Coordinates of C-alpha atoms and ligand atoms in Angstrom, one line a residue:
X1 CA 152.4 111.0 184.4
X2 CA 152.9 114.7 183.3
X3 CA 150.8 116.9 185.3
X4 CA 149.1 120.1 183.1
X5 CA 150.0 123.8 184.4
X6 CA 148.2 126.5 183.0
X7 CA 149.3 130.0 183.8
X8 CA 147.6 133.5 182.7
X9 CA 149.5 136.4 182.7
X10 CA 148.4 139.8 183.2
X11 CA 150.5 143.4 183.1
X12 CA 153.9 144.2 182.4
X13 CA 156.7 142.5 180.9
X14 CA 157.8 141.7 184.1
X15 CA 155.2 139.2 184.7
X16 CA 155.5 137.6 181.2
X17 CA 159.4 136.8 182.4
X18 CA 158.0 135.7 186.3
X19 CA 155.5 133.6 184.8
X20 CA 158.0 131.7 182.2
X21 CA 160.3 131.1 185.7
X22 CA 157.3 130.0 187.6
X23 CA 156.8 127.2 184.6
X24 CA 160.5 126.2 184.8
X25 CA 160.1 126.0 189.0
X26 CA 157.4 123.7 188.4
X27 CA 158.5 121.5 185.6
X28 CA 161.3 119.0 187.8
X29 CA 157.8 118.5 189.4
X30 CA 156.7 117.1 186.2
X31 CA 154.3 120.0 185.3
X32 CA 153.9 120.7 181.7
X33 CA 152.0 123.5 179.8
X34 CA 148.3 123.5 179.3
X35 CA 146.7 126.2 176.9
X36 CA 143.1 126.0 178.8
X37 CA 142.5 125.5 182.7
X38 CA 140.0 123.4 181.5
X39 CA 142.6 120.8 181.3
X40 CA 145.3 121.6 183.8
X41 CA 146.0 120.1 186.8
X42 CA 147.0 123.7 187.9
X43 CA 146.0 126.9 187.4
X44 CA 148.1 130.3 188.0
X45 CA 146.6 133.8 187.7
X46 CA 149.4 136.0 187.6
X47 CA 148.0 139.2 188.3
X48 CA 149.1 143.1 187.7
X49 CA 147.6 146.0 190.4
X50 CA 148.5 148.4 188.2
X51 CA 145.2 150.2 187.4
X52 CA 141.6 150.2 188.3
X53 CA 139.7 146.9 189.2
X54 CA 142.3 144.9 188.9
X55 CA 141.4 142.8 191.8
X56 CA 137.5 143.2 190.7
X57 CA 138.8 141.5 187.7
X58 CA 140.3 138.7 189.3
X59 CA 137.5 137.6 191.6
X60 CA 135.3 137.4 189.0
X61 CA 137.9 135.1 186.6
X62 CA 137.8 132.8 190.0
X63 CA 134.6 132.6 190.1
X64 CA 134.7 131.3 186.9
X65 CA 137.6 129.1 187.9
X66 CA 136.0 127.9 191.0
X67 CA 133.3 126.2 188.7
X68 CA 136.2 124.7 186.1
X69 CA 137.7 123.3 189.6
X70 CA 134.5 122.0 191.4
X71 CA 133.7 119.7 188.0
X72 CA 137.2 118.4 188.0
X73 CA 136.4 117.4 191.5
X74 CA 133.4 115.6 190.5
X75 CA 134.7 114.2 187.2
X76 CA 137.3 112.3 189.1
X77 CA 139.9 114.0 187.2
X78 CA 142.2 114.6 190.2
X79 CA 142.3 117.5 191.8
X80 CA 142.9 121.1 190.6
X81 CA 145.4 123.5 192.3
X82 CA 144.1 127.1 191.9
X83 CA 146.8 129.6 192.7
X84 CA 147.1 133.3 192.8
X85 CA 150.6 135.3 192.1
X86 CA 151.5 138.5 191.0
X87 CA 150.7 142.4 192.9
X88 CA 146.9 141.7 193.3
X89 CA 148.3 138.7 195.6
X90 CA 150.9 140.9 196.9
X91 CA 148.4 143.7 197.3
X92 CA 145.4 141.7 199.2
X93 CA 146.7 138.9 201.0
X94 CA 145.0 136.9 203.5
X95 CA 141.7 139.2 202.3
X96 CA 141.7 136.7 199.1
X97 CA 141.5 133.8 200.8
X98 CA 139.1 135.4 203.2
X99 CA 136.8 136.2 199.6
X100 CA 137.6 133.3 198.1
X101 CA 138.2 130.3 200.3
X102 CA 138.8 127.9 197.3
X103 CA 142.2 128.7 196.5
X104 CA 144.9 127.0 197.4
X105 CA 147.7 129.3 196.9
X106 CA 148.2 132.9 197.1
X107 CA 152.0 134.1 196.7
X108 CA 153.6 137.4 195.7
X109 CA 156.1 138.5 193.2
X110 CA 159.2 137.8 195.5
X111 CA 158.2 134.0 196.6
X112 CA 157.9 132.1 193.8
X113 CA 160.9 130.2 194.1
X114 CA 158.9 128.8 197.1
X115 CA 156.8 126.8 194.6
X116 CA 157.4 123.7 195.1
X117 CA 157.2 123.5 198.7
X118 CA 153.8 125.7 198.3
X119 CA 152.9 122.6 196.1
X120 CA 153.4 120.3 198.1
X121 CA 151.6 122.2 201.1
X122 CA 148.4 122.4 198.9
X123 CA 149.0 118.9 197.7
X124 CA 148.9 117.5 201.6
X125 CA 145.4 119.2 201.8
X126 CA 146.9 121.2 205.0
X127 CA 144.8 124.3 203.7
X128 CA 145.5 127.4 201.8
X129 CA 148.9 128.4 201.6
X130 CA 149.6 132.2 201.6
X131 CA 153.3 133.5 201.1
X132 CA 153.4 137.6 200.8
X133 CA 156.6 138.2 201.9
X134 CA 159.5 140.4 200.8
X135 CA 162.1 137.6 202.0
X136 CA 165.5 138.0 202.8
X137 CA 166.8 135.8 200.8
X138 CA 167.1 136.5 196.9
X139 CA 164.4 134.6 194.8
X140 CA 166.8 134.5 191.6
X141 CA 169.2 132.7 193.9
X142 CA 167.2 129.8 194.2
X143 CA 165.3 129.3 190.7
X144 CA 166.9 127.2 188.5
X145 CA 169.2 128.4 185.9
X146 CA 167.1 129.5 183.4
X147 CA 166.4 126.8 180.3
X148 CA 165.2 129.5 178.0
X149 CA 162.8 127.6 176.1
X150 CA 160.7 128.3 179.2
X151 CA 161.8 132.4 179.5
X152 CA 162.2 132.9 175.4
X153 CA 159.0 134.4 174.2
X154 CA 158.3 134.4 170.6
X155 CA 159.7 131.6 168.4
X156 CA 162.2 131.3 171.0
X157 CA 164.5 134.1 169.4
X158 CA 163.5 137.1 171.7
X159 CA 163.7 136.7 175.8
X160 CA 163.2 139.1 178.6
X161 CA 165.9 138.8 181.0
X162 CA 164.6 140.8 184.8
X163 CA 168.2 142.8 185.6
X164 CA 166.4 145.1 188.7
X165 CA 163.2 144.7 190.6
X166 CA 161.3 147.1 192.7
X167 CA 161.0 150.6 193.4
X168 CA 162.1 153.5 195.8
X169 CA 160.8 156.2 193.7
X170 CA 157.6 156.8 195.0
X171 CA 155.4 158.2 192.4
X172 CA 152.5 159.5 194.4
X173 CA 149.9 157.6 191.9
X174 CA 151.9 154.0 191.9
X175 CA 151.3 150.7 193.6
X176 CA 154.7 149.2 192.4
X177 CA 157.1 150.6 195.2
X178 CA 154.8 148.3 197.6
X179 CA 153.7 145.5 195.6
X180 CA 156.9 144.7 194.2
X181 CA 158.7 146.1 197.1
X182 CA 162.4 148.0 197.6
X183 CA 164.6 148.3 194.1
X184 CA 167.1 145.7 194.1
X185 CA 169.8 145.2 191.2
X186 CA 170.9 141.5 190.1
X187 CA 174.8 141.0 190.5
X188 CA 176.4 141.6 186.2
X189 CA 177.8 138.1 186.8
X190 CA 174.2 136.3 186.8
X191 CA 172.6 138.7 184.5
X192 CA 175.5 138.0 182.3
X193 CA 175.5 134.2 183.0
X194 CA 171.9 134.0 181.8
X195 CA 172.4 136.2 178.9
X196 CA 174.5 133.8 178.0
X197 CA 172.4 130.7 178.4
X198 CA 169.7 132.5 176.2
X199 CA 172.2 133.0 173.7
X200 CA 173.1 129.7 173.4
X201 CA 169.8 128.2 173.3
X202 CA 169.0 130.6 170.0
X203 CA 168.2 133.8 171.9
X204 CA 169.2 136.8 169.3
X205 CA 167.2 139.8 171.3
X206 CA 167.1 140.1 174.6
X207 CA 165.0 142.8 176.5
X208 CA 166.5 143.8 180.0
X209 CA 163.8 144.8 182.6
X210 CA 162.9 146.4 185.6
X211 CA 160.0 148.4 187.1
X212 CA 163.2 151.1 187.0
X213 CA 165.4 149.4 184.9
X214 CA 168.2 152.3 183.9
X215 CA 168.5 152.8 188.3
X216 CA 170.3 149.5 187.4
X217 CA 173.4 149.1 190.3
X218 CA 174.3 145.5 190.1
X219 CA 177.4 144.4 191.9
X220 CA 180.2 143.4 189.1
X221 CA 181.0 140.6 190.5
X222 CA 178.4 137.6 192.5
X223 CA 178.8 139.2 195.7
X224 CA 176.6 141.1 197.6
X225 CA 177.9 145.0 199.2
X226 CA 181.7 146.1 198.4
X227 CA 183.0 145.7 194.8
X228 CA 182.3 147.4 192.2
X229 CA 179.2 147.9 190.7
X230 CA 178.1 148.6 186.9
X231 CA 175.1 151.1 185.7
X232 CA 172.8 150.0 183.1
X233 CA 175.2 151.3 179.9
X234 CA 178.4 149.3 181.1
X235 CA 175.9 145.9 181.6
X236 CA 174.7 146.7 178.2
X237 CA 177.8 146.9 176.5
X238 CA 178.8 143.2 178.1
X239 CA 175.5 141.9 177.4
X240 CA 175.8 143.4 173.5
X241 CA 179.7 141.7 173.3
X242 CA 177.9 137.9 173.8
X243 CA 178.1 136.0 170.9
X244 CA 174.6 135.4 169.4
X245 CA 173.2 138.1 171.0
X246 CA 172.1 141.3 167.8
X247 CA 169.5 143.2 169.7
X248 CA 169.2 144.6 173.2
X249 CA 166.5 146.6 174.4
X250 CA 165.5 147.9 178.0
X251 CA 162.8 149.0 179.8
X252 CA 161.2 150.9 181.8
X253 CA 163.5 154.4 182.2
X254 CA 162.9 156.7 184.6
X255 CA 164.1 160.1 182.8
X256 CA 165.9 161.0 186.3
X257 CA 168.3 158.1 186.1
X258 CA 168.8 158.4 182.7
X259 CA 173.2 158.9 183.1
X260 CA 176.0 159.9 180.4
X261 CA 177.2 156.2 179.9
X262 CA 173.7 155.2 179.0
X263 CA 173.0 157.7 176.6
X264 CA 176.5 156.9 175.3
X265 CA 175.0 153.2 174.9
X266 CA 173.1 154.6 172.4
X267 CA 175.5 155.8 170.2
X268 CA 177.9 153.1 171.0
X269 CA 176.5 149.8 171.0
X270 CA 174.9 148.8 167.5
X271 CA 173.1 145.8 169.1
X272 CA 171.2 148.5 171.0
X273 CA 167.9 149.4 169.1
X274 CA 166.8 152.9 168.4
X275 CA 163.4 152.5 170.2
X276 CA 163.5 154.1 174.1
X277 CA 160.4 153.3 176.7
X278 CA 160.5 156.9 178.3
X279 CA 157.5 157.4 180.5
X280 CA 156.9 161.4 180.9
X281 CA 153.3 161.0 182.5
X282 CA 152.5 164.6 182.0
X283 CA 153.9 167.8 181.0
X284 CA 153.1 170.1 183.1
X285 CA 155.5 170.8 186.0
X286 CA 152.9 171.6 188.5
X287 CA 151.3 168.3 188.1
X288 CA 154.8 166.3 187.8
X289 CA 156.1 167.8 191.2
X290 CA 152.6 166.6 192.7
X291 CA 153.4 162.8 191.2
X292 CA 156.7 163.3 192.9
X293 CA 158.4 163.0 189.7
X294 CA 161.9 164.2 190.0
X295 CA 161.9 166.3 186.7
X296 CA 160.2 168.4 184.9
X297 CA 158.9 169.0 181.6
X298 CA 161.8 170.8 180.0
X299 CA 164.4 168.2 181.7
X300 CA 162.6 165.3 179.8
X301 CA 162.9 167.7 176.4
X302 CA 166.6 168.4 177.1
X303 CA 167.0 164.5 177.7
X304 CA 165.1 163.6 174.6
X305 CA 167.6 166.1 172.5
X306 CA 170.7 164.2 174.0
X307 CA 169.2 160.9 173.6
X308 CA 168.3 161.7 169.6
X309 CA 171.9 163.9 169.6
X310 CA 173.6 160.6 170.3
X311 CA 171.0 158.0 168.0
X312 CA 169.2 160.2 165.5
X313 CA 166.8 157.4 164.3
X314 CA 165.8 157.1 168.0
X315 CA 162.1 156.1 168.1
X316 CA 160.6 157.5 171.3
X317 CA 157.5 155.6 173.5
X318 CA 155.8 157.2 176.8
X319 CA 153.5 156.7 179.3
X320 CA 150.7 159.4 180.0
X321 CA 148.4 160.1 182.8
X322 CA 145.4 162.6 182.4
X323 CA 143.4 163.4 185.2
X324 CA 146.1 163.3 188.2
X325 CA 144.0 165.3 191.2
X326 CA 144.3 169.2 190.5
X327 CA 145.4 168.7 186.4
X328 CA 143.8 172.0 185.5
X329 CA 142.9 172.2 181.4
X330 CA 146.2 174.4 181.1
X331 CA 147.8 171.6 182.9
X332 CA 146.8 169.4 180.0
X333 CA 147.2 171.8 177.4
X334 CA 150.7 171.5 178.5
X335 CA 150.7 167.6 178.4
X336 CA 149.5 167.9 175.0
X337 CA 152.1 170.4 173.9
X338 CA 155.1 168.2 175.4
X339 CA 154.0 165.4 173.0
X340 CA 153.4 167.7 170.1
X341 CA 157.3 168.2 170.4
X342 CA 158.4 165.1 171.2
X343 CA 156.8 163.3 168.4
X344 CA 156.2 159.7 169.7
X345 CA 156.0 156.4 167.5
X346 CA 153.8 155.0 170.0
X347 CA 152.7 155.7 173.1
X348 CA 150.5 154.4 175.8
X349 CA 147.9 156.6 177.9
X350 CA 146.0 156.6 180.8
X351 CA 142.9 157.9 183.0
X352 CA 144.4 158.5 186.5
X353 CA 142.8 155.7 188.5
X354 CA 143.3 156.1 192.2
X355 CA 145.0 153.3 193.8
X356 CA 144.2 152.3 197.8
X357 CA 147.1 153.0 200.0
X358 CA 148.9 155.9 197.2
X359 CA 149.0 159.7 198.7
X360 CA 147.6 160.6 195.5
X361 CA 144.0 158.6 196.3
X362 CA 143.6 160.9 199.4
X363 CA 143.8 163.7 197.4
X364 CA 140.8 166.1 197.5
X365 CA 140.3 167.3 194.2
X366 CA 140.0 164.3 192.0
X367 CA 139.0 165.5 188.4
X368 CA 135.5 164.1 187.4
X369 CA 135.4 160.6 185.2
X370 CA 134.1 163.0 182.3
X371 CA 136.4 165.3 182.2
X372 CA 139.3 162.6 182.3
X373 CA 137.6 160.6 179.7
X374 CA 137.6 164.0 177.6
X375 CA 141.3 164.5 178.1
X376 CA 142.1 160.6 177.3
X377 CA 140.5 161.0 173.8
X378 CA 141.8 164.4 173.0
X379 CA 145.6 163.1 173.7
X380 CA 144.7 159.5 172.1
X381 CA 143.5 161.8 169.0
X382 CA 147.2 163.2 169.1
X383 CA 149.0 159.7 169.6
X384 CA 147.8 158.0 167.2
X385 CA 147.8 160.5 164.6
X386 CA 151.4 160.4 165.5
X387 CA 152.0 156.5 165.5
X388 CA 150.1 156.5 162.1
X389 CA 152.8 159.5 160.5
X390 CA 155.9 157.4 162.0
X391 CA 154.1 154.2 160.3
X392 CA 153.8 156.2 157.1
X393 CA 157.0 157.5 156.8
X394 CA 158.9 153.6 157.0
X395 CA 157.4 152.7 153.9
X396 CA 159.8 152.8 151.1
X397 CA 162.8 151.8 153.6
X398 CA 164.3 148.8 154.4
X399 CA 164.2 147.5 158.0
X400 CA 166.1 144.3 159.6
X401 CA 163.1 142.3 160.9
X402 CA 163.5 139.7 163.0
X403 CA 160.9 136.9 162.1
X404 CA 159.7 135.3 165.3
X405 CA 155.9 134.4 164.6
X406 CA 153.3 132.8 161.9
X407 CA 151.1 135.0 160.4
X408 CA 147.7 134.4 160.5
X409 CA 147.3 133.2 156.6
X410 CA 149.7 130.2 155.4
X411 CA 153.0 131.6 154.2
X412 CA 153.3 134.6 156.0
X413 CA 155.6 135.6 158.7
X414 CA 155.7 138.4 161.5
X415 CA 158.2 139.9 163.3
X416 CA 159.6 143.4 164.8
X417 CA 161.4 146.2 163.0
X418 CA 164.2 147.9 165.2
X419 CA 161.0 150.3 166.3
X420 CA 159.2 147.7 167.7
X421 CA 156.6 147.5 165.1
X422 CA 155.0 144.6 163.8
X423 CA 155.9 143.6 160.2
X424 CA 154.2 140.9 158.3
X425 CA 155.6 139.7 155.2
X426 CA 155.1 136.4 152.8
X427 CA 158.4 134.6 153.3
X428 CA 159.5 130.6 153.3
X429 CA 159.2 129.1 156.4
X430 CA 162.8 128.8 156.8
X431 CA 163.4 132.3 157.4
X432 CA 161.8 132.1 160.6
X433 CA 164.2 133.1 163.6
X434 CA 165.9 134.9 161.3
X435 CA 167.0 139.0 161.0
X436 CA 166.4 139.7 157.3
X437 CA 166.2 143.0 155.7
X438 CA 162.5 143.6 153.8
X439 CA 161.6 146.7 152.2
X440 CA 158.5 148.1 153.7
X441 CA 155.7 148.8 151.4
X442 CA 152.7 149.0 153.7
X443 CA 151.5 150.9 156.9
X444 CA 148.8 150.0 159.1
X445 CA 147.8 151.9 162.2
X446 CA 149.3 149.3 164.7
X447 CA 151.6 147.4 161.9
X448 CA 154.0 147.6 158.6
X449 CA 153.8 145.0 155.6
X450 CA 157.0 143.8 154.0
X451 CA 158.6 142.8 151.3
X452 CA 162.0 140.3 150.8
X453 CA 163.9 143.1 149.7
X454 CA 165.8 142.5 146.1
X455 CA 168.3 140.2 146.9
X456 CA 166.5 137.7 148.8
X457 CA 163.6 137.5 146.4
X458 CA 166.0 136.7 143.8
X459 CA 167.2 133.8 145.3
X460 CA 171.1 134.8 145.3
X461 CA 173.1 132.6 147.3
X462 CA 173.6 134.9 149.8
X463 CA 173.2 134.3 153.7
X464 CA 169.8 134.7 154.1
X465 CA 170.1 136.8 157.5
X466 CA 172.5 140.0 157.6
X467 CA 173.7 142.2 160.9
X468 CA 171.4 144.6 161.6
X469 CA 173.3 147.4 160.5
X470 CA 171.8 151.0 162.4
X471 CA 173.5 153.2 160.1
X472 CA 172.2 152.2 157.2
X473 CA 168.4 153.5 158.7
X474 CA 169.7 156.8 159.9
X475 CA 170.7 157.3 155.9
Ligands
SAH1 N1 158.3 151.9 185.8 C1 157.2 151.1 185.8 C2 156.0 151.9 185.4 C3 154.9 151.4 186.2 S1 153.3 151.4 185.7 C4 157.3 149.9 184.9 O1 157.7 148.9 185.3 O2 156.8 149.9 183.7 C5 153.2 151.7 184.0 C6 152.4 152.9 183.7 O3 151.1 152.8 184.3 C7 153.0 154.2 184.4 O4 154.1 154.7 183.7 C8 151.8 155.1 184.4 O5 151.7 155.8 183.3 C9 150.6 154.1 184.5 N2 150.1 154.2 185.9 C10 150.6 153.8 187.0 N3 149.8 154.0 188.1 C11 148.7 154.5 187.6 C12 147.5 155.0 188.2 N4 147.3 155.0 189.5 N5 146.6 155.5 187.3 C13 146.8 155.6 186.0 N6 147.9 155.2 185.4 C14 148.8 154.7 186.2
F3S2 FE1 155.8 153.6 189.8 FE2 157.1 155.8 189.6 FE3 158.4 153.6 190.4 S1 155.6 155.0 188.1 S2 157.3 152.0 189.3 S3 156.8 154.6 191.5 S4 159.1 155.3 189.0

């Protein structure tokens, strides 16, 4: 009989995609999605360290958990495996089955290929089983090739596809250099391979990730050391050739790494869409050289010129930090400035939260809660004013959207514009899947409203999808 697995995902990207491969590990074991724990015969928290109380967070859901499981047990339901994965696993270890003895797996980012021996471990009632390592041995060597229904998100037309892993940068504020451990590139021939598996199960966008994703060195060929070895713009321009394959995007960037063939990418490769992740975290360079970030303000400037030189419609996205230890208010004047001239179509912002274990946490002058919170809301102020003009001006143009959702009334779809936002439109079920040009009529803080654009909604027997053509939005 079909056993239930239910897995809930926290953080980045990069745990949606580890999830979707923990499901297809565990489904020759006959494990099948559940939507509730309430019903599964397993339970995954996949976990993100990124910022504060994450782990707070977590013990408190297993408290919860530890209830769902305990009446299981009495309700002669079989018993419930309750597993923790993800950088709060990484991050704590044997201290979370130390504060909560009811688990019966704890495993990091870099083990879950492990799975089903770990399941079978738990299954023999031989106690917890707790796998933290950084092995030597290459998890995406042993997962099964991808099935894609498992790793495609979203109507099964968009996928994340992990190309790099890890970290060696070293911001002074980040847990991800030693929760997700040392960078390490995927060989072109298996990113390539599954690329093309996701194309032929119906995959049209794929999103390449990594924690660093344009450090991307993978070896050309499947072997490890010697050979040659491709950069981020030369994988994208193979992945971009597969057949089935009309929109790439990749993230994160780190503005160091950005190199000349990538920013070439972006003039070159159609399938490439103008919307660039490009975390700044703060513009002064005072506070950037005490993140350890290896640039400065006017370097990210100069960057975004090139980037926009080479794709003018180039919509731009960043990550901020206010409140790193010493940010004087000039320090964040400056922040504020940088995004001024940037101009950003969304962007994401934080309080500095001190991680255990960073240099930055031993710092000594940490900047009062207030005085972050005061700095989060002026800059929030400024980004979303911004996100609401770029919403703004896309009305009146007509944007390829790829229709990848149900919209929360009958008869409407949802999908994403080249920019990444949201677009709802009314439009026949068949559509869905589907790249179609609407004409955008409506703006909405956090999404656009669509129409079929004149052709479609007269019903001409033309193909009902089109290529996605860039040049048409830059007129
Ligand atoms: N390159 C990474 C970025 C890691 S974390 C990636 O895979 O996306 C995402 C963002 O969280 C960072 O860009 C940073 O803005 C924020 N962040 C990381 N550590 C933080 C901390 N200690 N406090 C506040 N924000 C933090
Ligand atoms: Fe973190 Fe900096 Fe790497 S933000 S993921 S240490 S580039």
């Amino acid at each position: 009989m079909a056993k239930k697995l239910h897995i809930r995902t926290y953080g980045c990207q990069m745990n949606v995609y580890d999830s979707a491969r923990m499901a297809e590990v565990l489904a020759p074991l006959g494990y099948v999605p559940a939507d509730t724990a309430e019903d599964a015969d397993m339970v995954i928290l996949n976990t993100c360290h990124i910022r504060e109380k994450a782990a707070e967070k977590v013990y408190s859901e297993l408290g919860r958990l530890r209830r769902v499981k305990e009446r299981r047990a009495q309700s002669g339901d079989g018993p419930m495996i309750l597993a923790v994965a993800g950088c709060v696993a990484q991050a704590e270890g044997a201290e979370m089955l130390r504060r909560a003895p009811f688990l019966d797996m704890v495993f990091g980012p870099q083990t879950y290929h492990r799975l089903p021996e770990m399941v079978a471990r738990a299954s023999r009632g031989a106690g917890a089983v707790l796998d933290t390592d950084f092995p030597a041995e290459d998890k995406f060597d042993h997962l099964p090739a991808t099935g894609a229904a498992a790793t495609a998100e979203a109507g099964g037309r968009s996928a994340f596809l992990t190309v790099q892993e890890g970290c060696d940068k070293f911001c002074t504020f980040c847990v991800v250099p030693y929760t997700r451990g040392a960078e390490f590139s995927r060989p072109a021939a298996a990113v390539l391979a599954e690329a093309r598996r996701l194309a032929a199960a119906g995959v049209r966008e794929v999103t390449l990730l990594g924690q660093n994703v344009n450090c991307y060195h993978g070896a050309a060929d499947g072997a490890r050391g010697g050979g040659a070895e491709w950069r981020l713009g030369r994988l994208i321009a193979a992945v971009a050739e597969i057949d089935g394959i009309r929109r790439l995007r990749y993230t994160t960037s780190y503005p160091a790494d950005m190199d000349d063939d990538l920013i070439a990418a972006h003039r070159d490769v159609p399938e490439l869409m103008p919307f660039l992740h490009l975390p700044v975290q703060s513009g002064s360079d005072r506070v950037l050289a005490a993140m350890n970030r290896r640039h400065g303000a006017d370097d990210y400037r100069r960057l975004v010129d090139r980037l926009r030189a080479a794709r003018p419609d180039l919509a731009l996205s960043s990550d901020f930090i206010v409140g790193f230890p010493g940010e004087t208010d000039a320090d964040f004047r400056a922040t504020l400035d940088l995004a001024r001239q940037v101009g950003y179509a969304q962007a994401y912002s934080f309080k500095y939260s001190p991680r255990p274990g960073t240099p930055a946490a031993a710092l000594e002058d940490q900047v009062p809660e207030a005085v972050k919170a005061e700095r989060l809301a002026e800059l929030q102020d400024l980004l979303n004013a911004q996100q609401v003009a770029f919403n703004d001006a896309c009305v009146g143009s007509v944007l390829p959207v790829l229709l990848d959702r149900h919209g929360r009334h009958g008869g409407q779809l949802v999908g994403r514009s080249p920019f990444m936002q949201a677009v709802h439109v009314d439009a026949p079920e068949g559509l869905m899947g589907e790249i179609v040009d609407l004409r955008i009529d409506g703006a909405h803080a956090n999404s656009l409203s669509g129409t079929l654009s004149g052709v479609l909604a007269a019903g001409a027997d033309l193909p009902v999808s089109f290529p996605a053509d860039p040049a048409r939005l830059r007129a």
